[in-house]
mmCIF file with all atom_site columns, C-alpha atoms in Angstrom:
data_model
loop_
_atom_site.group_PDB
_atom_site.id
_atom_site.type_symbol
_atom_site.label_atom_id
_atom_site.label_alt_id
_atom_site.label_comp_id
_atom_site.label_asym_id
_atom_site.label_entity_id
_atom_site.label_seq_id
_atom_site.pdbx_PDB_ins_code
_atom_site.Cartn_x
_atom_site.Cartn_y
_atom_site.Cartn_z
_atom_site.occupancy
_atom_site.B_iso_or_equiv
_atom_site.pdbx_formal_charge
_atom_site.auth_seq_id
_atom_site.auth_comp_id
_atom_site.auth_asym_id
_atom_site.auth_atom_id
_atom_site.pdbx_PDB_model_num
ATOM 1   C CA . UNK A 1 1   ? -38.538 27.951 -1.626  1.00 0.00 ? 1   UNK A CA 1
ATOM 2   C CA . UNK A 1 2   ? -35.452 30.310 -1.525  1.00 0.00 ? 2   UNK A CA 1
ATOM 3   C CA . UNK A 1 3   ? -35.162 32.775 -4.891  1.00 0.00 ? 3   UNK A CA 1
ATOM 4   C CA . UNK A 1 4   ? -31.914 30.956 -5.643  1.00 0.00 ? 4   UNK A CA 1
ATOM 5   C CA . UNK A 1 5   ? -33.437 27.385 -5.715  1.00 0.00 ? 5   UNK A CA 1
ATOM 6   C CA . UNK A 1 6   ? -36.130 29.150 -8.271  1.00 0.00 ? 6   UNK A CA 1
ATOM 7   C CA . UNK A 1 7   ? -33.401 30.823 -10.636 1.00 0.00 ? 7   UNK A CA 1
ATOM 8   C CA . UNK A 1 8   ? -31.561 27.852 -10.292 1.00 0.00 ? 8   UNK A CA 1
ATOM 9   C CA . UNK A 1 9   ? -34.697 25.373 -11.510 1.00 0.00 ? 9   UNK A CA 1
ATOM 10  C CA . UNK A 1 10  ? -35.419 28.119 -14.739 1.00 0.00 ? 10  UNK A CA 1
ATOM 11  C CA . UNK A 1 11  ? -31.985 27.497 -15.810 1.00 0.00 ? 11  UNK A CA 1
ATOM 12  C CA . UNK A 1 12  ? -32.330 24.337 -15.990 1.00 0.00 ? 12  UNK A CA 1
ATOM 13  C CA . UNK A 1 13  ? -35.627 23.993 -17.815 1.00 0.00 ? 13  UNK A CA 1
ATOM 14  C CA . UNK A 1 14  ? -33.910 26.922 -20.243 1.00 0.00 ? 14  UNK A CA 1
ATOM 15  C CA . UNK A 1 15  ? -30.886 24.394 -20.451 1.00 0.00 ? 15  UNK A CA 1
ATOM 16  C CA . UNK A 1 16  ? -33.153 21.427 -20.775 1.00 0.00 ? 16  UNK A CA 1
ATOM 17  C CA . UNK A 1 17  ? -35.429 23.144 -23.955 1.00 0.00 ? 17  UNK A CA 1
ATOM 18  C CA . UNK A 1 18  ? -32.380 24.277 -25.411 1.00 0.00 ? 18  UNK A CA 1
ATOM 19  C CA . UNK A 1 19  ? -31.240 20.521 -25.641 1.00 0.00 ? 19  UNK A CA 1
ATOM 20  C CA . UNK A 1 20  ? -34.912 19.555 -26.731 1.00 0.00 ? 20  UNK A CA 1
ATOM 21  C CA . UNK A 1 21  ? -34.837 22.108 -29.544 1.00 0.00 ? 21  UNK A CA 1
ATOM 22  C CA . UNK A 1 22  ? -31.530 20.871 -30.668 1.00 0.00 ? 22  UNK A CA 1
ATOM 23  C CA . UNK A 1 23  ? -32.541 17.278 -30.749 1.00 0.00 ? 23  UNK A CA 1
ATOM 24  C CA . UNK A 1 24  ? -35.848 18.187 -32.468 1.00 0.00 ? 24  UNK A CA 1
ATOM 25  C CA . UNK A 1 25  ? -34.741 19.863 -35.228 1.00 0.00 ? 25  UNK A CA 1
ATOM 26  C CA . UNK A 1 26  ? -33.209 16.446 -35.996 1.00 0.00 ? 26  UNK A CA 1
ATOM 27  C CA . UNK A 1 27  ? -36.231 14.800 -35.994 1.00 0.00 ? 27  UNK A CA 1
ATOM 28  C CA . UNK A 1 28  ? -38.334 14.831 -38.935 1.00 0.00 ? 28  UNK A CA 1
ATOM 29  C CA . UNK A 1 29  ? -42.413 14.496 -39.523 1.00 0.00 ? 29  UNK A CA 1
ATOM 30  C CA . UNK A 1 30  ? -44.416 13.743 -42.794 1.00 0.00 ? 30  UNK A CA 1
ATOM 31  C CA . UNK A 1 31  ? -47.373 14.419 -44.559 1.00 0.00 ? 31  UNK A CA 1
ATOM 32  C CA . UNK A 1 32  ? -48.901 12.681 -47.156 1.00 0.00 ? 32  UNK A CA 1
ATOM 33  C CA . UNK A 1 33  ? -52.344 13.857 -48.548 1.00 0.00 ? 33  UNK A CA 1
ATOM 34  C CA . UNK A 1 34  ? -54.108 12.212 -52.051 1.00 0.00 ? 34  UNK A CA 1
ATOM 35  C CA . UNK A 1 35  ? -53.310 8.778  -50.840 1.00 0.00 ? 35  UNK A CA 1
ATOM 36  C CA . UNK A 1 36  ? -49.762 9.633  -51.089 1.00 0.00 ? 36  UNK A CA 1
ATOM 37  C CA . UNK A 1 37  ? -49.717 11.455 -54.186 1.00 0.00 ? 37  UNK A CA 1
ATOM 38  C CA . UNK A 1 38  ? -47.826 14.625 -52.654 1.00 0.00 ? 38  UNK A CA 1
ATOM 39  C CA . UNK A 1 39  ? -46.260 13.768 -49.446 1.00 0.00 ? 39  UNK A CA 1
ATOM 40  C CA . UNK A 1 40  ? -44.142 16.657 -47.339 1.00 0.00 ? 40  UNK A CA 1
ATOM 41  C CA . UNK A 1 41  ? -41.409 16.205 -45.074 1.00 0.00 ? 41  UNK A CA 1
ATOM 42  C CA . UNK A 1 42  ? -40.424 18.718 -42.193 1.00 0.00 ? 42  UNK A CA 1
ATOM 43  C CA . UNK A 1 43  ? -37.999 19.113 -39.198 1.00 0.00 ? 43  UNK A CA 1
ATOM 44  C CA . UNK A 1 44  ? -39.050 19.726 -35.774 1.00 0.00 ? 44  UNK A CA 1
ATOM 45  C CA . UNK A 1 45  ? -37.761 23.260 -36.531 1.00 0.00 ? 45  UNK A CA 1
ATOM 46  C CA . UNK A 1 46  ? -40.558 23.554 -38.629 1.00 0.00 ? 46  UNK A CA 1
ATOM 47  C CA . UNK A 1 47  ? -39.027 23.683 -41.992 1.00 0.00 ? 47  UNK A CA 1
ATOM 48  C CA . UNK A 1 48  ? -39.653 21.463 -45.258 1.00 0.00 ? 48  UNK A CA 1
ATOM 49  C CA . UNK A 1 49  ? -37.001 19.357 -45.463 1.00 0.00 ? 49  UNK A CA 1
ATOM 50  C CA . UNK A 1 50  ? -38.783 17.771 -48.738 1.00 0.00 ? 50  UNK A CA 1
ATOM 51  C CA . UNK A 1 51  ? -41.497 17.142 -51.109 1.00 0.00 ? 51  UNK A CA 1
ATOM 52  C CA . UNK A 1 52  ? -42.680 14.341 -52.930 1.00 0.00 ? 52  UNK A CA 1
ATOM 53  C CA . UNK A 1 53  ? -45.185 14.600 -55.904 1.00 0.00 ? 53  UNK A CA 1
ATOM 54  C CA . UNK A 1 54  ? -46.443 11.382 -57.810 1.00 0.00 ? 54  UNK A CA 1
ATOM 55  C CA . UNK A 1 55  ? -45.882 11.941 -61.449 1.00 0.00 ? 55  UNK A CA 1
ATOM 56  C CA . UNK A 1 56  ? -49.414 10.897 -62.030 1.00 0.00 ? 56  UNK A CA 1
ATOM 57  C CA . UNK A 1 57  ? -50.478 14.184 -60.812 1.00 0.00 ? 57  UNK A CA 1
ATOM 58  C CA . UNK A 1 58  ? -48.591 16.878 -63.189 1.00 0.00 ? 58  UNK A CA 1
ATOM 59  C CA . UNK A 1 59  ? -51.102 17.000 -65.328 1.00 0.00 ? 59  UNK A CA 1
ATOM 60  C CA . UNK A 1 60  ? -50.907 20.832 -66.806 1.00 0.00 ? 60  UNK A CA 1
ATOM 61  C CA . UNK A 1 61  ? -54.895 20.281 -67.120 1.00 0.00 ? 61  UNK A CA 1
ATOM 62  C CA . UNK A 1 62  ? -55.302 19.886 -63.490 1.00 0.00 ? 62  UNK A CA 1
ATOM 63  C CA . UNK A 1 63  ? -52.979 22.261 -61.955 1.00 0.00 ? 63  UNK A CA 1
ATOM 64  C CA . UNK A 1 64  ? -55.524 23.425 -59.388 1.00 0.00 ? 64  UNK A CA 1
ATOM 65  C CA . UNK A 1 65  ? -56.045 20.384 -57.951 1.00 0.00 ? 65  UNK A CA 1
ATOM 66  C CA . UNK A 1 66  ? -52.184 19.724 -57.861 1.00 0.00 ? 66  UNK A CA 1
ATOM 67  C CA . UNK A 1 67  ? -51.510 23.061 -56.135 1.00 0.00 ? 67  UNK A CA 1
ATOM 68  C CA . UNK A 1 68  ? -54.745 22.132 -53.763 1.00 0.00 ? 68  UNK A CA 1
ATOM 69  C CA . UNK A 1 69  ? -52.627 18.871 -52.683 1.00 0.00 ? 69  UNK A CA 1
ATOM 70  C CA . UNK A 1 70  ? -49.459 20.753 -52.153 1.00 0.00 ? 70  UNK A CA 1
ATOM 71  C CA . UNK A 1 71  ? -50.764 23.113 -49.952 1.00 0.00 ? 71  UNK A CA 1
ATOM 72  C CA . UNK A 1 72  ? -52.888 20.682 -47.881 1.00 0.00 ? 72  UNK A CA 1
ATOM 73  C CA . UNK A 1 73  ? -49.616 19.000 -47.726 1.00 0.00 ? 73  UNK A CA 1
ATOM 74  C CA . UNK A 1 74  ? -47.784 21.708 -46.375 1.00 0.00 ? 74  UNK A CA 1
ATOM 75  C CA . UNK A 1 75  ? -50.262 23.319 -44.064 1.00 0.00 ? 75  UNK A CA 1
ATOM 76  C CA . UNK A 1 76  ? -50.449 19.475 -42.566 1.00 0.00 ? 76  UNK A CA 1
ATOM 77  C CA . UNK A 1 77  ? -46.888 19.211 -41.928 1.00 0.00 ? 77  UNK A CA 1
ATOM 78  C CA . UNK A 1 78  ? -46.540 22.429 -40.349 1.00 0.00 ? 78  UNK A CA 1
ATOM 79  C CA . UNK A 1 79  ? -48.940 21.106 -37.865 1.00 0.00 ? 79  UNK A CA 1
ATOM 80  C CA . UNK A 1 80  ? -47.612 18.106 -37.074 1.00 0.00 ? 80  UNK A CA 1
ATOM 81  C CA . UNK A 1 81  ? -43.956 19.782 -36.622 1.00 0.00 ? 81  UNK A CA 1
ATOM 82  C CA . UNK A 1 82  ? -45.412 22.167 -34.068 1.00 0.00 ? 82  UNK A CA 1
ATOM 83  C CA . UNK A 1 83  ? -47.246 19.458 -32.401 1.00 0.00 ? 83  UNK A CA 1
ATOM 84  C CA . UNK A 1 84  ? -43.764 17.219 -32.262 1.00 0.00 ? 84  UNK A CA 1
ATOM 85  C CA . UNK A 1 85  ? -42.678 20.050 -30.429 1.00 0.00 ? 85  UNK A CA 1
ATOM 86  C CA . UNK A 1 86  ? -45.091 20.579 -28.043 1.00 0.00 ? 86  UNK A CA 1
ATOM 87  C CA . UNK A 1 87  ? -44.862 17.038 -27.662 1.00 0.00 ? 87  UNK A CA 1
ATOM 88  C CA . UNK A 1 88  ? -41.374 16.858 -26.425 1.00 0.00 ? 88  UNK A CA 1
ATOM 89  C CA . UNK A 1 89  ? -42.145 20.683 -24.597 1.00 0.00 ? 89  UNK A CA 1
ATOM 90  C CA . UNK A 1 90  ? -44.576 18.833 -22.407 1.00 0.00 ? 90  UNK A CA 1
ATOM 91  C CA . UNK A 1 91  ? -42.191 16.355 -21.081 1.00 0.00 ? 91  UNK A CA 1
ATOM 92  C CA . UNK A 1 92  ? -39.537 19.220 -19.882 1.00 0.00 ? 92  UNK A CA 1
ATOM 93  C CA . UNK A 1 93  ? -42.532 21.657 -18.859 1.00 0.00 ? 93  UNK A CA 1
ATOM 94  C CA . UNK A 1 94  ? -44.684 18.691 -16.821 1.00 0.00 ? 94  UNK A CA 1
ATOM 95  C CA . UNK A 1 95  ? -47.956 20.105 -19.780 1.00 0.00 ? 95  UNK A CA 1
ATOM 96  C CA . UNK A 1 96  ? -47.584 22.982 -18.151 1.00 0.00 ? 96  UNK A CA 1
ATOM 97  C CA . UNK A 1 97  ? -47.718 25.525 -20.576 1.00 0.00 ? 97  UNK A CA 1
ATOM 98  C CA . UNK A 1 98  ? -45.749 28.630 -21.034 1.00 0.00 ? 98  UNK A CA 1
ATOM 99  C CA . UNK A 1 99  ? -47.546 31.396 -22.957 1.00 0.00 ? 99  UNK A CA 1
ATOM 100 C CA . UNK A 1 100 ? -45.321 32.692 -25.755 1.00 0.00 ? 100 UNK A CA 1
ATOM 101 C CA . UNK A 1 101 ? -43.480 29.014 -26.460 1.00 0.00 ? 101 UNK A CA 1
ATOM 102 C CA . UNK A 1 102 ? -45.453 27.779 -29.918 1.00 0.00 ? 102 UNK A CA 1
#
């Protein structure tokens, strides 16, 4: 395979994950922990879009555990925004993966 045929094919995957990046950070993930008593929202960018707290859990007595669910919440959607993206990285990449891309 000729250099230029090579170059050629890296563009395109760098054209093609620019596209999937764009189209990604459209897409949104969730993650509910307590049975749905804080639930978080993210983009495929990676950042909270949202978060949803029951009321029956602002309870000044039981901050820890409310602080406990938010994080869980968080840490959770984080994950599963990454793992949208590697997701739709696959596709373009064949599963191959590329050290250095999430």
């Amino acid at each position: 395979m000729k250099v230029n045929n090579l170059v050629k094919q890296a563009m395109q995957i760098q054209n093609q994950m620019k596209k999937l990046q764009d189209e990604v950070s459209n897409e949104t993930v969730e993650a509910s922990v307590g049975g749905g008593m804080v639930i978080a929202t993210f983009n495929g960018a990676g950042n909270l879009v949202s978060i949803k707290i029951d009321p029956e859990v602002i309870n000044p007595d039981e901050k820890d555990m409310l602080e406990d669910l938010i994080n869980s919440a968080v840490n959770e959607g984080i994950k599963k925004s990454q793992d949208l993206i590697k997701d739709k990285m696959g596709a373009i990449t064949g599963g191959f993966g590329i050290p250095g891309l999430f």
